[in-house]
């Protein structure tokens, strides 16, 4: 996507009647979800466990397909994408609750993994990984393996990895869920900084209403449906 | 980090399993190298023998076993009278168990024929004439039989003195027991019979003229075949059977190798489902996942192939010195065989990785991540 096509405040995601069923329709994870997410927004999706918020996030990242309804990215149906991996590689950065780092690769190598699809040279990949890890305060941990890091450090590596291909959207699934309060605060601070400085569109799934309060908009879900959307006072204009 | 690093990490994450799979492929490829090396070695050894003696055309009846059937030696005069024939000599070659050696080449040669020319006497002498009941031993045959000049060798029911040790400048020559044709005909009850007429053509004869000569001889000797020396081994039924057996045994070894690598790669893919989910989530294309799995299995094949070639070479060296083989053939350890074997191993690897690779590339990223 080129910069001109994005426009300020243009619609990035548009979901209409989004449903997701599992086990041949026995289990309904999403029961008809409608929303828009605009360029540069920081949207928090909150709700109790099992309400469908992680399923929704996976659909935004094209990791899963809706059973019914439509979901488009910048006006194009995600289900129509010829190769969703191009979309994931170029447009999306993922951050997961359990970090999902590759245990047999060093911190630097984990950050380089997404770059294989970009055509960057080996040297360019290494330099970019170094820069990203420096930006998350882990330049001294390049050669360490994930098992040698604390939870907070692992999540910072995952954040650096999510930025590897300079995506325009960051999708975070409970990024502080496995962290103590101090590390959680650091990670949130880092995400806010990214949003503020890079102007990235950010969608964050969380249980933590304190973190949700920092978002520009909160979508509250229950039983596979959006029950309300609010703009916190801090962001209300 | 390069893509190759990713491939190598995939293999070394389970070193014991990877090692055992490598061992399996190595043994399979080792078997291929050994069996095919023996088969090719036999062909090469006979070829070298014919080359050393300077034989251009061999007339024989190759429809029998490893050694051709005997026929009347009167055919020699007819062949000798043909144009483009410079010289002929007859040979009766038998494979016999000699004392403790299970199988040796016993070569009865027409006295005065050119097959005696290239024998270099190392000890003793050659037989005095075609009537002397005596043998000379090729230097390897002397080692295998543990005989020296003055000892005797038992052939069939007769004991013949060893009058000389010779160097024939080819493994098959050096592994043979050599005596005069008439003596061998007598002790093997093959009077008037031979199984080879070796032919030399004049210098400067074209290959086309040699082929025409072969066709003329074939017209005179319908049950036999005249062959260019370079083609003679391939027409032996016994050799073709041995070659077919070596390749079919090799094929079995290859199939076992394929199953071994496929099992390993399936296990690897199954274990790494979550990891593959992560790679898909961060934007890896499905074909890159497939390529990664194929490269891993090809690398397994390549490493197994290289180790297998080493094992096979060792096996051939051991076989070369076993009494049953020594002097009969010189195993072929040509670059062609070694490269073919490694190539087979890589193909085994790639073929074995196809299904696991395809399976891994079809994984649903969300399901893989949730495992």
mmCIF file of N, CA, C and O in Angstrom, chain B residues 330-363:
data_model
loop_
_atom_site.group_PDB
_atom_site.id
_atom_site.type_symbol
_atom_site.label_atom_id
_atom_site.label_comp_id
_atom_site.label_asym_id
_atom_site.label_seq_id
_atom_site.Cartn_x
_atom_site.Cartn_y
_atom_site.Cartn_z
ATOM 1 N N UNK B 330 38.569 -55.821 -9.580
ATOM 2 C CA UNK B 330 39.093 -54.633 -8.918
ATOM 3 C C UNK B 330 37.900 -53.711 -8.730
ATOM 4 O O UNK B 330 37.360 -53.199 -9.716
ATOM 5 N N UNK B 331 37.402 -53.548 -7.478
ATOM 6 C CA UNK B 331 36.188 -52.744 -7.289
ATOM 7 C C UNK B 331 36.321 -51.359 -7.914
ATOM 8 O O UNK B 331 37.408 -50.779 -7.915
ATOM 9 N N UNK B 332 35.228 -50.874 -8.445
ATOM 10 C CA UNK B 332 35.243 -49.581 -9.116
ATOM 11 C C UNK B 332 34.887 -48.483 -8.119
ATOM 12 O O UNK B 332 33.795 -48.455 -7.573
ATOM 13 N N UNK B 333 35.853 -47.612 -7.854
ATOM 14 C CA UNK B 333 35.582 -46.471 -6.960
ATOM 15 C C UNK B 333 35.751 -45.188 -7.764
ATOM 16 O O UNK B 333 36.396 -44.252 -7.336
ATOM 17 N N UNK B 334 35.141 -45.191 -8.935
ATOM 18 C CA UNK B 334 35.323 -44.046 -9.829
ATOM 19 C C UNK B 334 34.530 -42.841 -9.326
ATOM 20 O O UNK B 334 33.536 -42.995 -8.617
ATOM 21 N N UNK B 335 34.967 -41.631 -9.683
ATOM 22 C CA UNK B 335 34.200 -40.434 -9.321
ATOM 23 C C UNK B 335 32.753 -40.527 -9.797
ATOM 24 O O UNK B 335 31.843 -40.034 -9.148
ATOM 25 N N UNK B 336 32.551 -41.203 -10.944
ATOM 26 C CA UNK B 336 31.191 -41.331 -11.474
ATOM 27 C C UNK B 336 30.289 -42.068 -10.479
ATOM 28 O O UNK B 336 29.168 -41.644 -10.206
ATOM 29 N N UNK B 337 30.823 -43.169 -9.909
ATOM 30 C CA UNK B 337 30.029 -43.943 -8.951
ATOM 31 C C UNK B 337 29.778 -43.115 -7.687
ATOM 32 O O UNK B 337 28.664 -43.097 -7.151
ATOM 33 N N UNK B 338 30.814 -42.416 -7.222
ATOM 34 C CA UNK B 338 30.678 -41.652 -5.976
ATOM 35 C C UNK B 338 29.678 -40.508 -6.163
ATOM 36 O O UNK B 338 28.795 -40.293 -5.326
ATOM 37 N N UNK B 339 29.796 -39.816 -7.291
ATOM 38 C CA UNK B 339 28.877 -38.700 -7.542
ATOM 39 C C UNK B 339 27.454 -39.208 -7.761
ATOM 40 O O UNK B 339 26.484 -38.610 -7.267
ATOM 41 N N UNK B 340 27.329 -40.327 -8.481
ATOM 42 C CA UNK B 340 25.995 -40.907 -8.697
ATOM 43 C C UNK B 340 25.359 -41.258 -7.358
ATOM 44 O O UNK B 340 24.174 -40.996 -7.130
ATOM 45 N N UNK B 341 26.150 -41.831 -6.465
ATOM 46 C CA UNK B 341 25.612 -42.251 -5.163
ATOM 47 C C UNK B 341 25.163 -41.047 -4.347
ATOM 48 O O UNK B 341 24.096 -41.077 -3.715
ATOM 49 N N UNK B 342 25.967 -39.987 -4.343
ATOM 50 C CA UNK B 342 25.568 -38.783 -3.588
ATOM 51 C C UNK B 342 24.315 -38.181 -4.222
ATOM 52 O O UNK B 342 23.387 -37.762 -3.519
ATOM 53 N N UNK B 343 24.278 -38.189 -5.567
ATOM 54 C CA UNK B 343 23.091 -37.647 -6.250
ATOM 55 C C UNK B 343 21.853 -38.462 -5.885
ATOM 56 O O UNK B 343 20.776 -37.891 -5.631
ATOM 57 N N UNK B 344 22.003 -39.787 -5.829
ATOM 58 C CA UNK B 344 20.869 -40.644 -5.442
ATOM 59 C C UNK B 344 20.410 -40.261 -4.039
ATOM 60 O O UNK B 344 19.211 -40.124 -3.763
ATOM 61 N N UNK B 345 21.377 -40.039 -3.141
ATOM 62 C CA UNK B 345 21.043 -39.702 -1.749
ATOM 63 C C UNK B 345 20.286 -38.372 -1.678
ATOM 64 O O UNK B 345 19.317 -38.235 -0.920
ATOM 65 N N UNK B 346 20.707 -37.403 -2.484
ATOM 66 C CA UNK B 346 20.026 -36.096 -2.467
ATOM 67 C C UNK B 346 18.602 -36.260 -3.020
ATOM 68 O O UNK B 346 17.636 -35.710 -2.456
ATOM 69 N N UNK B 347 18.471 -37.047 -4.091
ATOM 70 C CA UNK B 347 17.132 -37.283 -4.653
ATOM 71 C C UNK B 347 16.259 -37.995 -3.612
ATOM 72 O O UNK B 347 15.091 -37.648 -3.422
ATOM 73 N N UNK B 348 16.852 -38.971 -2.914
ATOM 74 C CA UNK B 348 16.125 -39.669 -1.838
ATOM 75 C C UNK B 348 15.628 -38.632 -0.820
ATOM 76 O O UNK B 348 14.465 -38.650 -0.399
ATOM 77 N N UNK B 349 16.509 -37.701 -0.462
ATOM 78 C CA UNK B 349 16.144 -36.670 0.509
ATOM 79 C C UNK B 349 15.004 -35.806 0.011
ATOM 80 O O UNK B 349 14.005 -35.607 0.715
ATOM 81 N N UNK B 350 15.119 -35.344 -1.222
ATOM 82 C CA UNK B 350 14.090 -34.439 -1.757
ATOM 83 C C UNK B 350 12.750 -35.173 -1.875
ATOM 84 O O UNK B 350 11.708 -34.650 -1.452
ATOM 85 N N UNK B 351 12.790 -36.391 -2.423
ATOM 86 C CA UNK B 351 11.545 -37.159 -2.591
ATOM 87 C C UNK B 351 10.903 -37.402 -1.218
ATOM 88 O O UNK B 351 9.687 -37.256 -1.046
ATOM 89 N N UNK B 352 11.736 -37.727 -0.233
ATOM 90 C CA UNK B 352 11.213 -38.010 1.111
ATOM 91 C C UNK B 352 10.618 -36.765 1.753
ATOM 92 O O UNK B 352 9.747 -36.875 2.616
ATOM 93 N N UNK B 353 11.098 -35.600 1.360
ATOM 94 C CA UNK B 353 10.615 -34.364 1.983
ATOM 95 C C UNK B 353 9.357 -33.815 1.339
ATOM 96 O O UNK B 353 8.728 -32.901 1.891
ATOM 97 N N UNK B 354 8.984 -34.375 0.159
ATOM 98 C CA UNK B 354 7.848 -33.792 -0.565
ATOM 99 C C UNK B 354 6.549 -33.830 0.237
ATOM 100 O O UNK B 354 5.877 -32.809 0.405
ATOM 101 N N UNK B 355 6.220 -35.010 0.746
ATOM 102 C CA UNK B 355 4.952 -35.118 1.477
ATOM 103 C C UNK B 355 4.977 -34.318 2.784
ATOM 104 O O UNK B 355 4.067 -33.512 3.029
ATOM 105 N N UNK B 356 6.026 -34.494 3.621
ATOM 106 C CA UNK B 356 6.065 -33.668 4.849
ATOM 107 C C UNK B 356 6.052 -32.173 4.534
ATOM 108 O O UNK B 356 5.401 -31.390 5.223
ATOM 109 N N UNK B 357 6.753 -31.791 3.475
ATOM 110 C CA UNK B 357 6.798 -30.375 3.108
ATOM 111 C C UNK B 357 5.428 -29.873 2.690
ATOM 112 O O UNK B 357 4.987 -28.793 3.098
ATOM 113 N N UNK B 358 4.763 -30.677 1.870
ATOM 114 C CA UNK B 358 3.421 -30.296 1.415
ATOM 115 C C UNK B 358 2.478 -30.177 2.613
ATOM 116 O O UNK B 358 1.720 -29.218 2.723
ATOM 117 N N UNK B 359 2.582 -31.142 3.518
ATOM 118 C CA UNK B 359 1.705 -31.108 4.710
ATOM 119 C C UNK B 359 1.949 -29.856 5.531
ATOM 120 O O UNK B 359 1.001 -29.201 5.988
ATOM 121 N N UNK B 360 3.218 -29.540 5.729
ATOM 122 C CA UNK B 360 3.523 -28.389 6.575
ATOM 123 C C UNK B 360 3.081 -27.093 5.908
ATOM 124 O O UNK B 360 2.636 -26.160 6.574
ATOM 125 N N UNK B 361 3.164 -27.058 4.569
ATOM 126 C CA UNK B 361 2.789 -25.817 3.890
ATOM 127 C C UNK B 361 1.279 -25.635 3.865
ATOM 128 O O UNK B 361 0.790 -24.543 3.566
ATOM 129 N N UNK B 362 0.522 -26.692 4.151
ATOM 130 C CA UNK B 362 -0.942 -26.585 4.143
ATOM 131 C C UNK B 362 -1.507 -26.249 5.518
ATOM 132 O O UNK B 362 -2.728 -26.143 5.681
ATOM 133 N N UNK B 363 -0.647 -26.126 6.511
ATOM 134 C CA UNK B 363 -1.160 -25.892 7.868
ATOM 135 C C UNK B 363 -1.920 -24.580 7.957
ATOM 136 O O UNK B 363 -1.562 -23.588 7.321
#
